[in-house]
Amino acid sequence: MTTMQAFTAYSRFGLGARKGDLALIGDPVSALIAEISDPAQGAVVEPRLDDHAAIITTINKHQKDRAQARDSGKAKGAYRDPIKVWLDRQGPLERGVRVSQALAAPVGYTERLVAFWSNHFAIQGDMNEMSRALAGAFEREAIRPHVLGSFADMLLAVTTHPAMLRYLNNAVSVGPHSPQGSKLGLGLNENHARELLELHTLGVDGGYSQADVTALAAVLTGWTVHYRGDSAGQFVFRLEAHEPGPQSVAGKLYDQAGFEQGRAVLADLAASPITAQHLADKFVRHFMGDAPDPALVASLAGQLHDTGGNLAALAAGLVLSDAAWSTPPNRLKSPQEFLWSAIRALGVAPDGTQVQDLLEGMGQPLWNPSSPAGFPDAAMSWLGPEAITARIDAAQTLALAATGPDDPVVVAQAVLGPALQPATQEAMERAESRTQALVLMLMSPEFQRR
Amino acid sequence: MDSSCADFRRAQMSRRLFLASAGAFVAWAGMPRQGFAATRQPRLLTVVLRGAMDGLAVVPPVGDGQYESLRGEFAIGVSGRQGVLPLDGFFGLNAALPGLHGLYAAGDALIIHAAATPYRDRSHFDGQDVLESGMAGPRGSASGWMNRLAEAMPRGEAVGPVSGLAASQTVPLILRGAAPTLTWAPPLLPPVSGDTAQRLLALYQASDPDLAQALASGIAVDLQAAGSDAEIRRARSMAEAFSNLAAGSARLVAAEDGPRIAVLSYDGWDTHISEGAEEGRLANLLTALDSGLMALREELDPVWDDTVIAVVTEFGRTARINGSDGTDHGTATAAFLLGGAVKGGRVLADWPGLGDGQLLDGRDLAPTIDLRSVFKGIARDHLGVDERTLASAVFPDSLGIRPLDGLVG
C-alpha cells in the first residue's frame, strides 16, 4: 500500500520516484533520514574528471601555447581555442556525473541538497571560459563534501576555492597599503566581500553596512590563486597583497594576522544567528513554498545555530516537521528538478550533452545562472508561457526516448502512486500514442508540482 | 554512406548514425565492392499514421447501402454530398488526397480496405506495438519487423549492411533491433503538436488555473506569428513539417548507397471530437499527408520503379459517428501502397459489409485482410526474402498468414 507520504518524500524532497520506488520506500521519514545519514551519498567517483588545479593548469598551458602560436605568425584559426578543447572533453563528462548521480540516488534528498547549496553559492558558468570550465569542479570540491557536514566548513571551502575567487574577482583584490598595493598602485575589489555578506551569509537584510563590506574586502585581500609553478591553480594566501592591520566587521574587531583574520571572520559569519535565520528561511522556502511557517523557520534557524551549522541536522529537522508532510504541493518544479524526476520516471539516461540541451531549452542550464544570486527560487519563477511550452517540448523529447514496453498508465501509477489524478489517468488512456500519454503524465499538475 | 553524407551537407541537414549493433556493422563493413552493381536495389518506406485513421472517412464505401445510414450527415460522397474522388465505383477517395488519386490513376497506388493487424483490443499503445513489432500480440518483442526484415534481406551487391532510416529523433519500435539504423529529422522540429497542448490545457483547466493560464498564453504566442487564422496556419505548418520530413528522408533513401528501408511517423489521427472529414481536422491531416506523399514521389523519382511505400495505421475507428461528431477506437481500416513497383490502380478488399450483423462487435468495420499478409507479400516479391524466414524471423508465428500475391511487379 503506497502512501501519499511516500510520494511526497520523492516529489518534494527527492528527485522523483523510479519504477518500484514507491512500493519499497518503507517509512518515508526514516528513508530520508537514512539517506542523509550515509556519508557516501553525494560523493562523486569519476576518475576521469580533473580537479580545479589540473583544469587551471591545462587551460593556462593552452593559453600560453596559443599566444606563442600567434606570436610566431600562424594563421588565425589554425589554433583551437584551448578552453573549448578542454570543455569539449570535460564538459559532457562533468554533466554526465550529474545524470548518473540523479539516476542512482535512492530518494535523491542528498542530490537536492547539493543542488540547493550549489545554487546558494552560485557560480555563473558563462561569466568567462575559466568559470565555465571550473563550475563543475567547484561543486564537486567545495559543495558536495560538506552538504551533510558543517556550514562553516562549506563557507571556507567555497571562499577559498579558485573558481569563486576568480568569479567574484577576489583573486585580483589587493590591499592598497600592502607591499604589492603600494608598489603597483593596486586596490580593493569589493565584489566577493559584498556577495559573501549579502548572499552567502547574513542576507540582504542582515544589518551590515557599506563599511562592513569594505572592511571584509580588506580582510580577504591576498586570498588568491597560484598562477605558476608546481602549485599552479591552487589557493594561496599572499601576504604581500594583504591589507595590514585590524578590521572591524559587523561590530567586531579582528586583529589577527594574515590568513587567520579572514578565517576568523568567516567562522563568526557562519555562526551568526542572522546567518542561521537567512539560511533556514531560504531552505524552507525552497522545499515548502513562498509562504513558510515562521515558527518552523525560527525553530530550524535555532537548531542550525545551536548545532554549530550542522547541515545534515537542518535537512533532518525539516523532514521531521509536520508541515513537511501536511503542506499541499504548491511549487512548480524547477527545470532541473523536472528533468531529473522525468528521467527517473521513464528510466531513460540521456548523456551530458543531451541534458544540457534540454536544460538550456527550459532556461536552467547546469551551473549557469545569470548572477551570483543563482537561479530564481520562487513559486512563480518558472511559470511563464514560453517556459511551459519549452517544458512540453522537453517532455516530448524525453517521452520519445522512453522505448520500454510498459503501458504509460502503469508507469504513471508506479511513479505517481496515490497522487495520480483520475483526470490525468483518463487523459493518458485516451492519448493517441504512447509518447503523447507519457507527455501528459510528465506535464500533469501532480508531476509538475511538488 | 559517404555520398549521402555529402548530399546532406548540401542540403544543410544533420543526421546521426546509430549503430544498434556494432557486430552487424563490422561484419559487413569489410565487404569488398563486387564490380558494378547491376541488380535492382528495392526500397521500402513505411509511413505510420499514429492515432488510428478513420478508413471509412478516407476511403468511403459510397456503393454500400449501409454507409449513409451509419454516417448520416457525415457520409461524404453520397446523396449529392461532395468531398470524394472516384475510385472503382464502390469506393471513393477523400478529396483531400488529390495527389494520391493521381498516383492511383497512373497505376502507382494500390488501396487496401478492411485491413487490420491481429490486435483486437482498442489501446493505441498496444495497437501500435503490434503493428510495429510484427508479433501476434502486444509487448511480445523488443525489436520491430522492419529491422528484422533488414537483417533478412539478401545482401546482393550492397556494400554494407542493409540499414534502416527512422525519420525521427529516436528509433521507433518498428525499426529497433540488431540491424544498424540511421535516424534523421529536420533540424527544425515542429513544436509539440497542437493536439497534445490542447489535451494538456483541458487537464489544467479542470485543476490548475496557474498552469492553464501560462499554457493558454504560450499557445497564443505560438500562433501569433501567423496572422489571424490559426487553424489554417496549423494545417499549413503540419503539411510543411511532414513534407520536409518526407523529402529529407526520401533524399537519403534515393541515394545509391543510402538506407533502403525507412520509416516515417505522422501523429494526430485520433479524431474523437469534430472529425472533419470534409473540412476540418481530418481533411487537414489528409492534405498534409498528401503533400508529404507527393514530396516522397518527387524525391524518389530516380528510384521510383524500385520503390514501395506502405501507409498504415494501428487500427480503424467506429463505424458510427459518436456524440461529439467524431469516432472512437475501432478495428479494420484502409491502407495504401504507393510506388513504381506497385501493381496499382485498384482497390483490394474482401468487403465485410456494414450491416449490424456484419460489424465486429456491432460497432467496427470487420477485418478481412491481415496487414501481415500485405507486408509479407511485399517482403517476398519486392525485397526477395523467402517465406520461411518471413514466417519465423520477421513475423514469428505467422505461418498461417500467407503473403498476398501480386502486390508488386
GROMACS .gro file of N, CA and C in nm, chain B residues 63 74 83 87 106-107 155-156 167 181 228 238 251 264 284 307 319 346 367 386 390:
model
   63
  513GLY      N    1  -2.063   0.291  -5.240
  513GLY     CA    2  -2.156   0.198  -5.304
  513GLY      C    3  -2.225   0.105  -5.205
  524PHE      N    4  -2.252   1.288  -4.209
  524PHE     CA    5  -2.106   1.284  -4.229
  524PHE      C    6  -2.065   1.187  -4.339
  533GLY      N    7  -1.684   1.594  -5.165
  533GLY     CA    8  -1.576   1.551  -5.077
  533GLY      C    9  -1.512   1.420  -5.117
  537LEU      N   10  -1.302   0.619  -5.732
  537LEU     CA   11  -1.201   0.513  -5.748
  537LEU      C   12  -1.259   0.406  -5.842
  556ALA      N   13  -0.251   0.665  -6.228
  556ALA     CA   14  -0.133   0.627  -6.305
  556ALA      C   15  -0.093   0.481  -6.280
  557GLY      N   16  -0.169   0.412  -6.198
  557GLY     CA   17  -0.137   0.271  -6.170
  557GLY      C   18  -0.028   0.253  -6.066
  605ARG      N   19   2.175  -0.964  -4.942
  605ARG     CA   20   2.270  -0.853  -4.949
  605ARG      C   21   2.300  -0.814  -5.093
  606GLY      N   22   2.294  -0.911  -5.182
  606GLY     CA   23   2.319  -0.880  -5.322
  606GLY      C   24   2.450  -0.805  -5.337
  617ALA      N   25   1.287   0.841  -3.964
  617ALA     CA   26   1.276   0.985  -3.979
  617ALA      C   27   1.217   1.043  -3.851
  631THR      N   28   2.076   0.124  -3.771
  631THR     CA   29   1.968   0.217  -3.804
  631THR      C   30   2.021   0.359  -3.804
  678SER      N   31  -0.416   3.584  -3.840
  678SER     CA   32  -0.537   3.556  -3.762
  678SER      C   33  -0.582   3.412  -3.766
  688MET      N   34   0.159   2.194  -4.036
  688MET     CA   35   0.164   2.047  -4.031
  688MET      C   36   0.209   1.992  -4.165
  701ARG      N   37   1.537   1.176  -4.986
  701ARG     CA   38   1.668   1.203  -5.047
  701ARG      C   39   1.772   1.103  -4.997
  714LEU      N   40   0.858   0.666  -4.151
  714LEU     CA   41   0.817   0.799  -4.110
  714LEU      C   42   0.693   0.785  -4.022
  734ASN      N   43  -0.757   1.833  -4.294
  734ASN     CA   44  -0.625   1.897  -4.283
  734ASN      C   45  -0.513   1.795  -4.274
  757THR      N   46   1.058   0.122  -5.580
  757THR     CA   47   1.008   0.169  -5.451
  757THR      C   48   0.867   0.121  -5.419
  769ALA      N   49  -1.767   0.248  -3.677
  769ALA     CA   50  -1.842   0.269  -3.800
  769ALA      C   51  -1.939   0.387  -3.783
  796ARG      N   52  -0.607   0.002  -5.835
  796ARG     CA   53  -0.720  -0.081  -5.794
  796ARG      C   54  -0.736  -0.075  -5.641
  817PRO      N   55  -1.232  -0.686  -3.983
  817PRO     CA   56  -1.110  -0.706  -4.063
  817PRO      C   57  -1.119  -0.832  -4.149
  836ASP      N   58   1.267  -1.496  -4.834
  836ASP     CA   59   1.187  -1.618  -4.855
  836ASP      C   60   1.081  -1.635  -4.746
  840LEU      N   61   1.031  -1.525  -4.341
  840LEU     CA   62   0.925  -1.431  -4.305
  840LEU      C   63   0.837  -1.487  -4.194
   0.00000   0.00000   0.00000
